[in-house]
Amino acid sequence: MELYFLGTNAGVPSLERNVTSVALRLLEERRSLWLFDCGEGTQHQILRSPLKLSKLEAIFITHLHGDHLFGLPGLISSRAYQGGDTPLVIYGPKGLKKFIETTLSLSESRINYKLEIVEHQGGVLFEDETFRVEAALLEHRIDSYGYRVIEKDLPGKLDAAVLERYGIRPGPLYGKLKRGESVVAPSGETLHAKDVLGEPKAGRIVTILGDTRPCNSALTLAQEADMLVHEATFLDELAKTAHDYHHSTAKQAAEAAKEAGVQQLLLTHFSSRYKSDDQLLRLQEEARAVFPNAQLAREHVLYPVARRCGRK
């Protein structure tokens, strides 16, 4: 479970940074890739990355401002040419379906895979045996959503020594016990999963927020997250500007992370006024003064999502 940023700029691209898009790699968990927002140029960024569009399973759009979705038509159209022939589901606010269908229709784009567009108003968007994805409305100039990706708890480790005493070796019976089932040992004895499984591993939580002012929904989505991706458009000296434009400062992002009990904070969506590394590092320093485990999101860098110890 890793995050990979394809764009970290706000509003418009610059020579140093592209506009918003972040990928969640789930290769070990489900051999797939999820994308959150798709600003203009995202498919070009993917070409320069280790990501594969053939693995792309879902796209989650936070809101309909151009710097978050203008890359969709091109990526959807060219995905098949990069081996992407499996179904693709795109989630986002009302109006997303019209945008995608209009651009694909007018450009006469041909899609040779199943494309599903799901417009939502928050709530549980997706759930299977491995993950659940929830969304909630944030506070922005237009409807903007944050997403909470919840990995379900994993079974504990099997006690190989106990299994050996029962004459059970690695194979199908191991799998049944891992799934919580009871099995019959070669001796004829019934062995229950609870007798040979250790404590389950707590699933990880990743929260990715769209553009927002500080608000309660952001805190709810971020509660006890292992990784929080939060916009940091401005330094706190421009807090009034941030409020007027419905954005957040680096300090406000850090305050949210601290209040929500987050483990790691990644800052993104930087105003193009911050061009140099020194200017960007001021955003990081401001956040770290409140929440020490904060860092700037850098494009084309992998950020593993560490599993927190002790979550109940």
Short mmCIF file of C-alpha atoms in Angstrom, two decimals:
data_model
loop_
_atom_site.label_atom_id
_atom_site.label_comp_id
_atom_site.label_asym_id
_atom_site.label_seq_id
_atom_site.Cartn_x
_atom_site.Cartn_y
_atom_site.Cartn_z
CA MET A 1 0.00 0.00 0.00
CA GLU A 2 1.83 3.06 -1.29
CA LEU A 3 1.04 6.59 -2.40
CA TYR A 4 2.63 8.07 -5.51
CA PHE A 5 2.08 11.72 -6.39
CA LEU A 6 1.66 12.68 -10.04
CA GLY A 7 0.85 16.34 -9.37
CA THR A 8 1.11 18.60 -6.32
CA ASN A 9 0.42 22.09 -7.68
CA ALA A 10 -2.76 24.11 -7.12
CA GLY A 11 -4.69 25.77 -9.93
CA VAL A 12 -2.21 25.62 -12.79
CA PRO A 13 0.87 23.55 -13.61
CA SER A 14 4.34 24.99 -13.35
CA LEU A 15 7.70 23.97 -14.77
CA GLU A 16 8.43 22.28 -11.45
CA ARG A 17 5.09 20.66 -10.61
CA ASN A 18 1.99 19.28 -12.30
CA VAL A 19 -1.59 19.78 -11.13
CA THR A 20 -3.35 17.45 -8.73
CA SER A 21 -3.29 13.67 -8.96
CA VAL A 22 -2.21 10.97 -6.53
CA ALA A 23 -2.13 7.21 -7.04
CA LEU A 24 -2.71 4.55 -4.40
CA ARG A 25 -0.80 1.40 -5.34
CA LEU A 26 -2.43 -1.76 -4.04
CA LEU A 27 -0.26 -4.31 -5.79
CA GLU A 28 0.18 -6.64 -2.81
CA GLU A 29 -3.39 -6.21 -1.56
CA ARG A 30 -5.35 -6.55 -4.83
CA ARG A 31 -2.86 -6.15 -7.72
CA SER A 32 -4.44 -2.87 -8.75
CA LEU A 33 -4.06 0.89 -8.84
CA TRP A 34 -6.50 3.57 -7.70
CA LEU A 35 -6.22 7.20 -8.76
CA PHE A 36 -7.44 10.22 -6.82
CA ASP A 37 -8.05 13.21 -9.11
CA CYS A 38 -6.71 13.49 -12.61
CA GLY A 39 -5.44 16.96 -13.47
CA GLU A 40 -4.29 17.87 -16.95
CA GLY A 41 -1.12 16.00 -17.90
CA THR A 42 -1.67 13.09 -15.53
CA GLN A 43 -1.23 10.50 -18.28
CA HIS A 44 2.12 12.09 -19.20
CA GLN A 45 3.20 11.84 -15.58
CA ILE A 46 2.22 8.17 -15.52
CA LEU A 47 4.48 7.53 -18.52
CA ARG A 48 7.39 8.81 -16.41
CA SER A 49 6.43 6.61 -13.46
CA PRO A 50 6.45 2.91 -12.50
CA LEU A 51 2.63 2.95 -12.59
CA LYS A 52 0.73 0.93 -15.19
CA LEU A 53 -2.64 2.00 -16.59
CA SER A 54 -3.36 -1.68 -17.17
CA LYS A 55 -3.61 -1.96 -13.36
CA LEU A 56 -5.94 1.02 -13.00
CA GLU A 57 -9.20 -0.14 -11.43
CA ALA A 58 -10.85 3.02 -10.07
CA ILE A 59 -10.59 6.81 -10.16
CA PHE A 60 -11.98 8.99 -7.39
CA ILE A 61 -12.56 12.64 -8.32
CA THR A 62 -12.80 15.05 -5.39
CA HIS A 63 -14.47 17.94 -7.25
CA LEU A 64 -15.03 19.37 -10.70
CA HIS A 65 -12.47 22.17 -10.81
CA GLY A 66 -10.27 21.83 -13.89
CA ASP A 67 -7.00 21.24 -12.09
CA HIS A 68 -8.53 18.05 -10.66
CA LEU A 69 -10.20 16.50 -13.73
CA PHE A 70 -9.03 17.98 -17.04
CA GLY A 71 -6.74 14.98 -17.52
CA LEU A 72 -9.61 12.49 -17.53
CA PRO A 73 -10.60 12.48 -21.23
CA GLY A 74 -7.08 11.84 -22.45
CA LEU A 75 -6.33 9.19 -19.86
CA ILE A 76 -9.62 7.35 -20.48
CA SER A 77 -9.05 7.42 -24.24
CA SER A 78 -5.45 6.23 -24.22
CA ARG A 79 -5.73 3.69 -21.40
CA ALA A 80 -6.51 0.83 -23.79
CA TYR A 81 -3.34 1.56 -25.79
CA GLN A 82 -1.34 0.88 -22.63
CA GLY A 83 -2.89 -2.51 -21.97
CA GLY A 84 -5.92 -1.32 -20.02
CA ASP A 85 -8.82 -3.49 -21.17
CA THR A 86 -10.35 -4.32 -17.77
CA PRO A 87 -13.35 -2.42 -16.37
CA LEU A 88 -12.78 1.06 -14.96
CA VAL A 89 -15.04 2.78 -12.43
CA ILE A 90 -14.90 6.56 -11.91
CA TYR A 91 -16.47 8.08 -8.80
CA GLY A 92 -17.19 11.76 -8.33
CA PRO A 93 -19.72 14.54 -7.71
CA LYS A 94 -22.82 15.26 -9.74
CA GLY A 95 -21.87 16.60 -13.17
CA LEU A 96 -18.96 14.20 -13.66
CA LYS A 97 -20.95 11.92 -15.94
CA LYS A 98 -21.95 14.81 -18.20
CA PHE A 99 -18.36 16.05 -18.41
CA ILE A 100 -16.94 12.66 -19.37
CA GLU A 101 -19.69 11.65 -21.78
CA THR A 102 -19.64 15.06 -23.52
CA THR A 103 -15.88 15.15 -24.05
CA LEU A 104 -15.72 11.54 -25.23
CA SER A 105 -18.70 12.02 -27.54
CA LEU A 106 -17.51 15.25 -29.15
CA SER A 107 -14.03 13.84 -29.69
CA GLU A 108 -15.49 10.58 -31.04
CA SER A 109 -13.32 8.62 -28.66
CA ARG A 110 -13.77 4.86 -28.74
CA ILE A 111 -13.49 2.98 -25.46
CA ASN A 112 -13.02 -0.77 -25.80
CA TYR A 113 -13.43 -1.58 -22.12
CA LYS A 114 -16.33 -1.24 -19.68
CA LEU A 115 -16.47 2.28 -18.25
CA GLU A 116 -18.75 2.99 -15.29
CA ILE A 117 -19.33 6.49 -13.91
CA VAL A 118 -20.73 6.73 -10.39
CA GLU A 119 -21.96 10.11 -9.19
CA HIS A 120 -22.32 10.31 -5.42
CA GLN A 121 -23.17 12.54 -2.48
CA GLY A 122 -20.93 10.85 0.04
CA GLY A 123 -21.35 7.73 2.15
CA VAL A 124 -19.94 4.25 1.50
CA LEU A 125 -18.98 4.07 -2.17
CA PHE A 126 -17.23 0.72 -2.37
CA GLU A 127 -16.81 -2.35 -0.21
CA ASP A 128 -15.46 -5.85 -0.69
CA GLU A 129 -13.69 -8.38 1.51
CA THR A 130 -10.50 -6.26 1.56
CA PHE A 131 -11.41 -2.56 1.46
CA ARG A 132 -14.14 -0.03 2.15
CA VAL A 133 -14.16 3.49 0.70
CA GLU A 134 -16.17 6.26 2.32
CA ALA A 135 -16.68 9.84 1.17
CA ALA A 136 -17.91 13.03 2.82
CA LEU A 137 -18.58 16.58 1.65
CA LEU A 138 -15.93 19.13 2.58
CA GLU A 139 -16.10 22.94 2.58
CA HIS A 140 -15.11 24.46 -0.76
CA ARG A 141 -16.53 26.82 -3.38
CA ILE A 142 -18.19 23.90 -5.13
CA ASP A 143 -19.00 20.40 -3.88
CA SER A 144 -15.68 18.86 -2.92
CA TYR A 145 -15.29 15.46 -1.31
CA GLY A 146 -12.72 13.70 0.78
CA TYR A 147 -12.17 9.95 0.63
CA ARG A 148 -11.33 7.50 3.42
CA VAL A 149 -9.87 4.18 2.29
CA ILE A 150 -10.15 1.53 5.00
CA GLU A 151 -8.25 -1.72 4.73
CA LYS A 152 -10.04 -4.45 6.63
CA ASP A 153 -8.18 -6.29 9.39
CA LEU A 154 -5.95 -9.14 8.26
CA PRO A 155 -5.93 -12.59 9.89
CA GLY A 156 -3.20 -13.24 12.43
CA LYS A 157 -0.22 -15.50 11.78
CA LEU A 158 -0.74 -19.26 11.99
CA ASP A 159 1.18 -21.07 14.73
CA ALA A 160 3.22 -23.47 12.61
CA ALA A 161 4.52 -25.41 15.65
CA VAL A 162 1.01 -26.25 16.84
CA LEU A 163 -0.06 -27.22 13.32
CA GLU A 164 2.97 -29.48 13.01
CA ARG A 165 1.92 -31.34 16.17
CA TYR A 166 -1.47 -31.98 14.57
CA GLY A 167 0.24 -33.20 11.39
CA ILE A 168 -0.98 -30.25 9.32
CA ARG A 169 1.48 -28.91 6.77
CA PRO A 170 1.26 -25.84 4.47
CA GLY A 171 -1.51 -26.34 1.94
CA PRO A 172 -5.29 -26.07 1.60
CA LEU A 173 -5.92 -26.58 5.34
CA TYR A 174 -3.74 -23.56 6.09
CA GLY A 175 -5.96 -21.47 3.85
CA LYS A 176 -9.14 -22.64 5.57
CA LEU A 177 -7.76 -21.84 9.00
CA LYS A 178 -6.65 -18.39 7.77
CA ARG A 179 -10.24 -17.76 6.68
CA GLY A 180 -11.46 -18.62 10.18
CA GLU A 181 -12.78 -22.07 9.33
CA SER A 182 -12.36 -25.26 11.36
CA VAL A 183 -10.54 -28.24 9.85
CA VAL A 184 -10.14 -31.94 10.57
CA ALA A 185 -6.52 -32.96 11.22
CA PRO A 186 -5.09 -36.26 9.87
CA SER A 187 -5.58 -37.67 13.38
CA GLY A 188 -9.32 -37.06 13.08
CA GLU A 189 -9.31 -34.23 15.61
CA THR A 190 -11.15 -31.00 14.83
CA LEU A 191 -8.97 -27.91 14.96
CA HIS A 192 -10.53 -24.45 15.28
CA ALA A 193 -8.96 -21.35 13.74
CA LYS A 194 -9.03 -19.44 17.04
CA ASP A 195 -6.72 -22.07 18.55
CA VAL A 196 -3.92 -21.55 16.02
CA LEU A 197 -4.27 -17.96 14.81
CA GLY A 198 -2.47 -15.05 16.42
CA GLU A 199 -3.94 -11.60 16.92
CA PRO A 200 -5.29 -10.08 13.69
CA LYS A 201 -3.33 -7.27 12.06
CA ALA A 202 -5.17 -3.97 12.08
CA GLY A 203 -5.97 -2.70 8.60
CA ARG A 204 -4.54 0.61 7.46
CA ILE A 205 -6.47 3.81 6.79
CA VAL A 206 -5.61 6.36 4.12
CA THR A 207 -7.51 9.65 3.92
CA ILE A 208 -7.23 11.82 0.81
CA LEU A 209 -9.00 15.16 0.97
CA GLY A 210 -10.09 17.41 -1.85
CA ASP A 211 -9.83 21.19 -1.66
CA THR A 212 -11.28 22.43 1.61
CA ARG A 213 -11.33 24.94 4.39
CA PRO A 214 -10.92 23.46 7.89
CA CYS A 215 -14.16 21.62 8.68
CA ASN A 216 -15.60 18.81 10.79
CA SER A 217 -15.96 16.44 7.84
CA ALA A 218 -12.21 16.56 7.25
CA LEU A 219 -11.61 15.55 10.88
CA THR A 220 -14.11 12.71 10.67
CA LEU A 221 -12.57 11.31 7.50
CA ALA A 222 -9.06 11.64 8.93
CA GLN A 223 -9.80 10.07 12.33
CA GLU A 224 -6.91 7.76 13.35
CA ALA A 225 -5.70 7.55 9.73
CA ASP A 226 -2.29 6.03 9.08
CA MET A 227 -1.79 8.53 6.26
CA LEU A 228 -3.56 11.84 5.65
CA VAL A 229 -3.17 13.73 2.38
CA HIS A 230 -4.23 17.32 3.02
CA GLU A 231 -4.02 20.44 0.89
CA ALA A 232 -1.60 23.14 2.06
CA THR A 233 -2.23 25.83 -0.52
CA PHE A 234 -0.82 28.74 1.50
CA LEU A 235 1.38 29.66 4.42
CA ASP A 236 -0.52 30.75 7.49
CA GLU A 237 0.43 34.40 6.88
CA LEU A 238 -2.17 34.14 4.08
CA ALA A 239 -4.83 32.54 6.26
CA LYS A 240 -7.42 35.15 5.24
CA THR A 241 -6.70 34.51 1.55
CA ALA A 242 -7.02 30.78 2.18
CA HIS A 243 -10.38 31.31 3.90
CA ASP A 244 -11.67 33.60 1.16
CA TYR A 245 -10.77 31.07 -1.54
CA HIS A 246 -11.98 28.07 0.49
CA HIS A 247 -8.55 26.55 0.98
CA SER A 248 -6.29 25.61 3.90
CA THR A 249 -2.86 26.64 5.11
CA ALA A 250 -0.05 24.26 6.03
CA LYS A 251 -0.63 25.07 9.71
CA GLN A 252 -4.34 24.27 9.41
CA ALA A 253 -3.53 20.94 7.74
CA ALA A 254 -1.22 20.11 10.64
CA GLU A 255 -3.85 21.11 13.19
CA ALA A 256 -6.33 18.75 11.51
CA ALA A 257 -3.79 15.91 11.57
CA LYS A 258 -3.07 16.48 15.25
CA GLU A 259 -6.73 16.70 16.27
CA ALA A 260 -7.67 13.60 14.26
CA GLY A 261 -4.87 11.48 15.71
CA VAL A 262 -3.21 10.85 12.36
CA GLN A 263 0.06 8.94 12.09
CA GLN A 264 1.56 10.63 8.99
CA LEU A 265 0.66 13.85 7.14
CA LEU A 266 1.51 14.54 3.51
CA LEU A 267 1.06 18.12 2.34
CA THR A 268 0.06 18.85 -1.26
CA HIS A 269 -1.79 21.33 -3.53
CA PHE A 270 0.77 24.11 -3.24
CA SER A 271 0.12 27.58 -4.60
CA SER A 272 2.26 28.35 -7.65
CA ARG A 273 3.61 31.38 -5.76
CA TYR A 274 5.88 28.92 -3.91
CA LYS A 275 8.36 28.04 -6.61
CA SER A 276 11.68 27.26 -4.94
CA ASP A 277 12.49 24.45 -2.53
CA ASP A 278 13.21 27.04 0.16
CA GLN A 279 9.71 28.47 -0.23
CA LEU A 280 8.13 25.01 -0.13
CA LEU A 281 10.14 24.05 2.94
CA ARG A 282 8.56 26.96 4.79
CA LEU A 283 5.22 25.15 4.36
CA GLN A 284 6.74 22.00 5.81
CA GLU A 285 8.35 23.85 8.72
CA GLU A 286 5.07 25.57 9.53
CA ALA A 287 3.25 22.22 9.61
CA ARG A 288 5.95 20.48 11.65
CA ALA A 289 5.76 23.15 14.34
CA VAL A 290 2.26 21.76 15.06
CA PHE A 291 2.54 18.16 13.84
CA PRO A 292 6.13 16.85 13.64
CA ASN A 293 5.37 13.89 11.35
CA ALA A 294 4.46 16.11 8.39
CA GLN A 295 6.25 16.31 5.07
CA LEU A 296 5.85 17.77 1.62
CA ALA A 297 4.51 15.42 -1.03
CA ARG A 298 7.05 15.18 -3.83
CA GLU A 299 6.13 14.08 -7.33
CA HIS A 300 7.48 10.71 -8.51
CA VAL A 301 8.25 9.54 -4.99
CA LEU A 302 6.72 6.45 -3.36
CA TYR A 303 5.32 6.87 0.15
CA PRO A 304 4.66 3.50 1.83
CA VAL A 305 1.69 3.48 4.22
CA ALA A 306 3.07 2.07 7.46
CA ARG A 307 0.87 -0.19 9.55
CA ARG A 308 0.18 1.38 12.92
CA CYS A 309 0.84 -0.77 15.98
CA GLY A 310 -1.78 -0.89 18.71
CA ARG A 311 -4.91 0.24 16.87
CA LYS A 312 -7.95 -1.53 18.31
#
